Backbone as a chain_set.jsonl record, in Angstrom:
{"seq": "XXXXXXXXXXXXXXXXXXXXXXXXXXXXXXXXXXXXXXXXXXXXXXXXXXXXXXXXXXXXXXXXXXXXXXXXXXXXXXXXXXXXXXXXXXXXXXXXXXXXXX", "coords": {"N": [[0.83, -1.181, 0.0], [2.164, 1.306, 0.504], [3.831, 1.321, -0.996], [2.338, 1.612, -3.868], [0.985, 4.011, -2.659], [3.194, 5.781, -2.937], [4.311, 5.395, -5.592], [1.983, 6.469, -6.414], [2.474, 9.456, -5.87], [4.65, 10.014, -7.044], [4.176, 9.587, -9.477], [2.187, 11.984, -9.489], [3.685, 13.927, -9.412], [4.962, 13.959, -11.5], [3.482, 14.079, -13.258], [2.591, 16.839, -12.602], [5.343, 17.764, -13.027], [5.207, 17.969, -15.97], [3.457, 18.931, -16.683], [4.365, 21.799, -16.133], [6.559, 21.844, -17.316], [5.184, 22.145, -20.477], [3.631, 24.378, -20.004], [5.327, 26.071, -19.912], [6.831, 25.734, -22.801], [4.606, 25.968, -24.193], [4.276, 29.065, -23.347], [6.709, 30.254, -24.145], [6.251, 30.347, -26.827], [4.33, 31.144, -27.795], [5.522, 33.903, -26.723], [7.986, 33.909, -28.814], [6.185, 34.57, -31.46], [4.446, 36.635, -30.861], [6.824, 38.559, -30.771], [7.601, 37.947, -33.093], [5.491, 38.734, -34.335], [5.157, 41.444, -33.836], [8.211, 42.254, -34.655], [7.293, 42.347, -37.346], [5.812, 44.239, -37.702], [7.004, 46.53, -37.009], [8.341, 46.421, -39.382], [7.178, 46.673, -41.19], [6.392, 49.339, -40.402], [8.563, 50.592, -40.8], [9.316, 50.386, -43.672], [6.725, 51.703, -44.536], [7.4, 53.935, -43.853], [9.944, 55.091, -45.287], [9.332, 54.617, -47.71], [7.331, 56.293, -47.786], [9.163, 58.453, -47.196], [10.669, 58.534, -49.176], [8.981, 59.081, -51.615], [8.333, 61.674, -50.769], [10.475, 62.836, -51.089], [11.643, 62.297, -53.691], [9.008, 63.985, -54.721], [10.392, 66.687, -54.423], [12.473, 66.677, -55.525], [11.73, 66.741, -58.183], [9.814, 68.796, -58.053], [11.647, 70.952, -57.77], [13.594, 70.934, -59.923], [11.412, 71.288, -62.042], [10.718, 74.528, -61.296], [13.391, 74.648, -61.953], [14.127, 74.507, -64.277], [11.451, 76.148, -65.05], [13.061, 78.42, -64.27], [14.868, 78.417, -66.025], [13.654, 78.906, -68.441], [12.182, 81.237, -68.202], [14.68, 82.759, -68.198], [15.607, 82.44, -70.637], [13.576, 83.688, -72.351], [13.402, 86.328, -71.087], [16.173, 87.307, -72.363], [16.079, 86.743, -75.214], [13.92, 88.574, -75.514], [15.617, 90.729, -74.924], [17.333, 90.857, -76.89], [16.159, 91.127, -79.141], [14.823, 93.804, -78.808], [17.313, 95.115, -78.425], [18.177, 94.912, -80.86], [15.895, 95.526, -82.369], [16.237, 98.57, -81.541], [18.744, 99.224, -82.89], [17.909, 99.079, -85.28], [16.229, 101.439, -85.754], [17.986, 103.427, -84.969], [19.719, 103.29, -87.094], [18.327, 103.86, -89.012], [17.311, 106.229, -87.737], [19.544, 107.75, -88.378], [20.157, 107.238, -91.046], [18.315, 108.617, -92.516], [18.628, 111.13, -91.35], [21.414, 111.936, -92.401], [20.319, 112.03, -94.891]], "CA": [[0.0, 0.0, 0.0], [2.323, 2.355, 0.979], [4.527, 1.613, -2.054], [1.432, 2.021, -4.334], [1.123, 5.815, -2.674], [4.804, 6.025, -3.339], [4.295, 5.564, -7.046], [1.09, 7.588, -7.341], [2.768, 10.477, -5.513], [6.064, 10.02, -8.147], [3.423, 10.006, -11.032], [1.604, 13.16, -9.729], [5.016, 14.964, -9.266], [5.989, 13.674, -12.925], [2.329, 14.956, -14.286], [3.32, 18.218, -12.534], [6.346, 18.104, -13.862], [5.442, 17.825, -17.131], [2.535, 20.569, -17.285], [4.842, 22.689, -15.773], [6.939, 22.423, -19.317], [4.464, 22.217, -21.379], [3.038, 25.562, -20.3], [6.246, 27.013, -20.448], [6.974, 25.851, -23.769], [3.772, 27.348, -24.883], [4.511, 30.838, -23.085], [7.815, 30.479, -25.451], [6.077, 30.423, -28.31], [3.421, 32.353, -27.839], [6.312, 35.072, -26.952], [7.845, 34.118, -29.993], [5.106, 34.7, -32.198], [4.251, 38.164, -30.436], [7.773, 39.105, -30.926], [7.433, 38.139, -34.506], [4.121, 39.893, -34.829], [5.767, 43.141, -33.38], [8.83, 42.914, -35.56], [7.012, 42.222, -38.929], [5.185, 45.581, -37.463], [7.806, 47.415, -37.096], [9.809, 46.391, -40.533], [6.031, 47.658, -41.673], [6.416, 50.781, -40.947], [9.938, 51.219, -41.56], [9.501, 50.379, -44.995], [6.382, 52.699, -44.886], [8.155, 55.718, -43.435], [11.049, 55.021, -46.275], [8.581, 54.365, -49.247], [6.991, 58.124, -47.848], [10.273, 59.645, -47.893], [11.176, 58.418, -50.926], [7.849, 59.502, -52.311], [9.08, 62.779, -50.851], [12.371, 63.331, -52.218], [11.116, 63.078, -55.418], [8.067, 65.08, -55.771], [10.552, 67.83, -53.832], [13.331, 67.029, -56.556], [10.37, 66.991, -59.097], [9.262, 70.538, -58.097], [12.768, 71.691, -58.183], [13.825, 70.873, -61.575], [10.708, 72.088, -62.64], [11.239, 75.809, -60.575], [14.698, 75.136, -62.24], [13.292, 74.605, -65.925], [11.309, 77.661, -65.517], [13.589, 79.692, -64.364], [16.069, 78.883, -67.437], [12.856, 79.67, -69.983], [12.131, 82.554, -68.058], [15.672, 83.644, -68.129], [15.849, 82.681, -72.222], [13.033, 84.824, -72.89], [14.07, 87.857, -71.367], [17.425, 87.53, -73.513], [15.664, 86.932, -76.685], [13.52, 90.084, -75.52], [16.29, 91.87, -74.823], [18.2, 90.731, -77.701], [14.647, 91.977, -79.926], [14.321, 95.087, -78.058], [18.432, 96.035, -78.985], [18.352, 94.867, -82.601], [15.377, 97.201, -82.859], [16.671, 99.801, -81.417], [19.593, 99.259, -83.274], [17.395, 99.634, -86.518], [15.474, 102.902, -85.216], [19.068, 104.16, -84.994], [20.058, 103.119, -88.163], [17.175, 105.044, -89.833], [17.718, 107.768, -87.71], [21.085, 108.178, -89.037], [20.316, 107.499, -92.732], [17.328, 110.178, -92.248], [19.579, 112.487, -90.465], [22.77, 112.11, -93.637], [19.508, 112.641, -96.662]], "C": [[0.884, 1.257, 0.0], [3.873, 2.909, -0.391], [3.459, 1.896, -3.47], [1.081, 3.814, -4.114], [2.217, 6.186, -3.321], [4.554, 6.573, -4.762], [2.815, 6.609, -7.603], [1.614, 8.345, -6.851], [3.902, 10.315, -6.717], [5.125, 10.079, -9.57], [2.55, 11.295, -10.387], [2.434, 14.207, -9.494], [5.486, 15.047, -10.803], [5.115, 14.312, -13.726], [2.593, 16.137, -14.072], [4.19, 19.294, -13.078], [6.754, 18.742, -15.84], [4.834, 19.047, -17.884], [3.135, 21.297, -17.159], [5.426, 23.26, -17.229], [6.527, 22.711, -20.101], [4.027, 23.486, -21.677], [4.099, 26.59, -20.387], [6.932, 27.17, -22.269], [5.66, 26.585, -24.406], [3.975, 28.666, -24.404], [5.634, 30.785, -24.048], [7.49, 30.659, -26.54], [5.434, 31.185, -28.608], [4.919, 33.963, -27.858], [6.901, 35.725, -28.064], [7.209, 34.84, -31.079], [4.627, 36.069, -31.895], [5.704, 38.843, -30.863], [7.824, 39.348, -32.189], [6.626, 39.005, -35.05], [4.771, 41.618, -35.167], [7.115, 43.514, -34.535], [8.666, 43.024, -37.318], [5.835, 43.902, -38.712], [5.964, 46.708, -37.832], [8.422, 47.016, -38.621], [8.516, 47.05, -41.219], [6.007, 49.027, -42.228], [7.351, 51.701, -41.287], [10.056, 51.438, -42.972], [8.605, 51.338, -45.774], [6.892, 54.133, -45.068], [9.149, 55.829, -45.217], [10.234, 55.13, -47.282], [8.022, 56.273, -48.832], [7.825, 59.04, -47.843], [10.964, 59.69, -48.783], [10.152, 59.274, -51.663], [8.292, 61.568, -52.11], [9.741, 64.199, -51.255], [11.695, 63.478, -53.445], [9.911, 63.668, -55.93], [9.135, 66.506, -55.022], [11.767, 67.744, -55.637], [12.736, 67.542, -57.887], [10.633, 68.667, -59.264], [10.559, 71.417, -58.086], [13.539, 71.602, -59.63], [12.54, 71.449, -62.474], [10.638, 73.652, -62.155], [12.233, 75.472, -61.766], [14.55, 75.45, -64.046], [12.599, 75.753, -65.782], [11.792, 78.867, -65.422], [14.266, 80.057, -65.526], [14.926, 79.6, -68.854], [12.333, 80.643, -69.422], [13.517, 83.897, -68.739], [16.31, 83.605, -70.023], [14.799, 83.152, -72.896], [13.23, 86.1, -72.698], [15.422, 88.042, -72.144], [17.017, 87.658, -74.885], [14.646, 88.262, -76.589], [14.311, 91.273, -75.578], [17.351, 92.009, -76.196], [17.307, 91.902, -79.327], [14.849, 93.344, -80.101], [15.554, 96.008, -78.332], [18.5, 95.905, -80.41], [16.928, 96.077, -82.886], [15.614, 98.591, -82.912], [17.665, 100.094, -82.328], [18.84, 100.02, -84.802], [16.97, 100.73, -86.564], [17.018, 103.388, -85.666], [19.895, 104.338, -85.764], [19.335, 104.136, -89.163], [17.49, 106.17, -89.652], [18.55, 108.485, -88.55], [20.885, 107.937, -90.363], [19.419, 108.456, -92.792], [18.042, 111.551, -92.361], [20.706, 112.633, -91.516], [21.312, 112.219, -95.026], [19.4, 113.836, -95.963]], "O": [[0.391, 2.274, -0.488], [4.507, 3.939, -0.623], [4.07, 2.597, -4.276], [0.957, 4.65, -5.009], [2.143, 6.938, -4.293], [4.564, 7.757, -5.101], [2.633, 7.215, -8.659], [1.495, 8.913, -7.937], [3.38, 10.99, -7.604], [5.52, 10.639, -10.593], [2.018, 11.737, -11.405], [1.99, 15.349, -9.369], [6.195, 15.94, -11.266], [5.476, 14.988, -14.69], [2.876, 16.818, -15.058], [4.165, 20.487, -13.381], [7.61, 19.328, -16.502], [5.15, 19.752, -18.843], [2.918, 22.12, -18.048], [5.177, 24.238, -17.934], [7.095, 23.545, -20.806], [3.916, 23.949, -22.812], [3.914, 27.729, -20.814], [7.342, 28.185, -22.833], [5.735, 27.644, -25.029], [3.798, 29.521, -25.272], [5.365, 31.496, -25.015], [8.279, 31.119, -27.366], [5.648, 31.973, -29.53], [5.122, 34.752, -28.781], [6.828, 36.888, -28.462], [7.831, 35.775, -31.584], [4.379, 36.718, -32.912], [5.515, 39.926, -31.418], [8.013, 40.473, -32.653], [6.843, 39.82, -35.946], [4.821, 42.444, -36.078], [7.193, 44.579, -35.148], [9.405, 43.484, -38.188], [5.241, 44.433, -39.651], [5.732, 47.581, -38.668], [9.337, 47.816, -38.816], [8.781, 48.057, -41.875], [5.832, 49.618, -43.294], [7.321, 52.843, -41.748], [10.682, 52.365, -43.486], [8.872, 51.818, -46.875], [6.845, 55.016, -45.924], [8.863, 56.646, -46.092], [10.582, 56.099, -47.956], [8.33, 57.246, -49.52], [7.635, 60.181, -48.263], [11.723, 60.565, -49.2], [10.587, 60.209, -52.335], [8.461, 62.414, -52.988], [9.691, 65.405, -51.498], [11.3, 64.479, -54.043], [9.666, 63.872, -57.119], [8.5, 67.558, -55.109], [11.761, 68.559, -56.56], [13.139, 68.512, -58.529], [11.235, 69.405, -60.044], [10.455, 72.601, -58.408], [13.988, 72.613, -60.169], [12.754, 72.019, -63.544], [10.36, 74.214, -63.214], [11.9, 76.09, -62.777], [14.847, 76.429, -64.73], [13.101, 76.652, -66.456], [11.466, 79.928, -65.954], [14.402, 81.167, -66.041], [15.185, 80.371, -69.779], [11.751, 81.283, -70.298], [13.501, 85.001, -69.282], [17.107, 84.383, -70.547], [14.911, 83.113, -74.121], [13.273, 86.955, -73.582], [15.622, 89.189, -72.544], [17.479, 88.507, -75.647], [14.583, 88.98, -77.587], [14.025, 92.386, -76.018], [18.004, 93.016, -76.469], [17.671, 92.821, -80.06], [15.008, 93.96, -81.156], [15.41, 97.221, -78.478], [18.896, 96.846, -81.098], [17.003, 97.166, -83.455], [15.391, 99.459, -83.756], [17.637, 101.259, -82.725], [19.117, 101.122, -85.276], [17.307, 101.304, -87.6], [17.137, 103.734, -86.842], [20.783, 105.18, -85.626], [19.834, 104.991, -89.894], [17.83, 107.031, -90.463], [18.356, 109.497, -89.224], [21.661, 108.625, -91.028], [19.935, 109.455, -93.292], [18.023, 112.542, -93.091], [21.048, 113.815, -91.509], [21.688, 112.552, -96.15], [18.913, 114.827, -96.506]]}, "num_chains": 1, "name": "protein.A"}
């Protein structure tokens, strides 16, 4: 009898034993698996943040090459205005002066 307790007390120490692991291996995994969750979160929004400052950069580079494009056809129309504006004059002054010698 008292070796009969024996052995059920050594099997309800060993069932003990065993849940004990068991539920620790599931808290491991579960942790796992949260950890994973969290860093497939985070690589988320890293890759968001990056894809929005990429997006960014280039509508800023965008809008600067275009600023920069209009400044150059701003700045090659006033030359061909001004280039206009002296060849006329130039002609006015040409006239004058053949006017001015009849």
């Amino acid at each position: 009898m008292l070796h009969a307790m024996s052995r059920l007390n050594h099997g309800i120490q060993l069932s003990l034993h065993l849940n004990f692991h068991l539920q620790n291996l599931e808290h491991s995994r579960n942790l796992e698996r949260l950890q994973n969750l969290e860093h497939s979160r985070n690589l988320e929004r890293l890759q968001n943040l990056e894809h929005s400052q990429n997006l960014e950069h280039l509508q800023n580079l965008e809008h600067f090459r275009n600023l920069e494009h209009l400044q150059n056809l701003e700045h090659f129309q006033n030359l061909e205005r001004l280039q206009n504006f002296e060849h006329f004059q130039n002609l006015v002054n040409f006239q004058n002066l053949a006017n001015f010698r009849n």
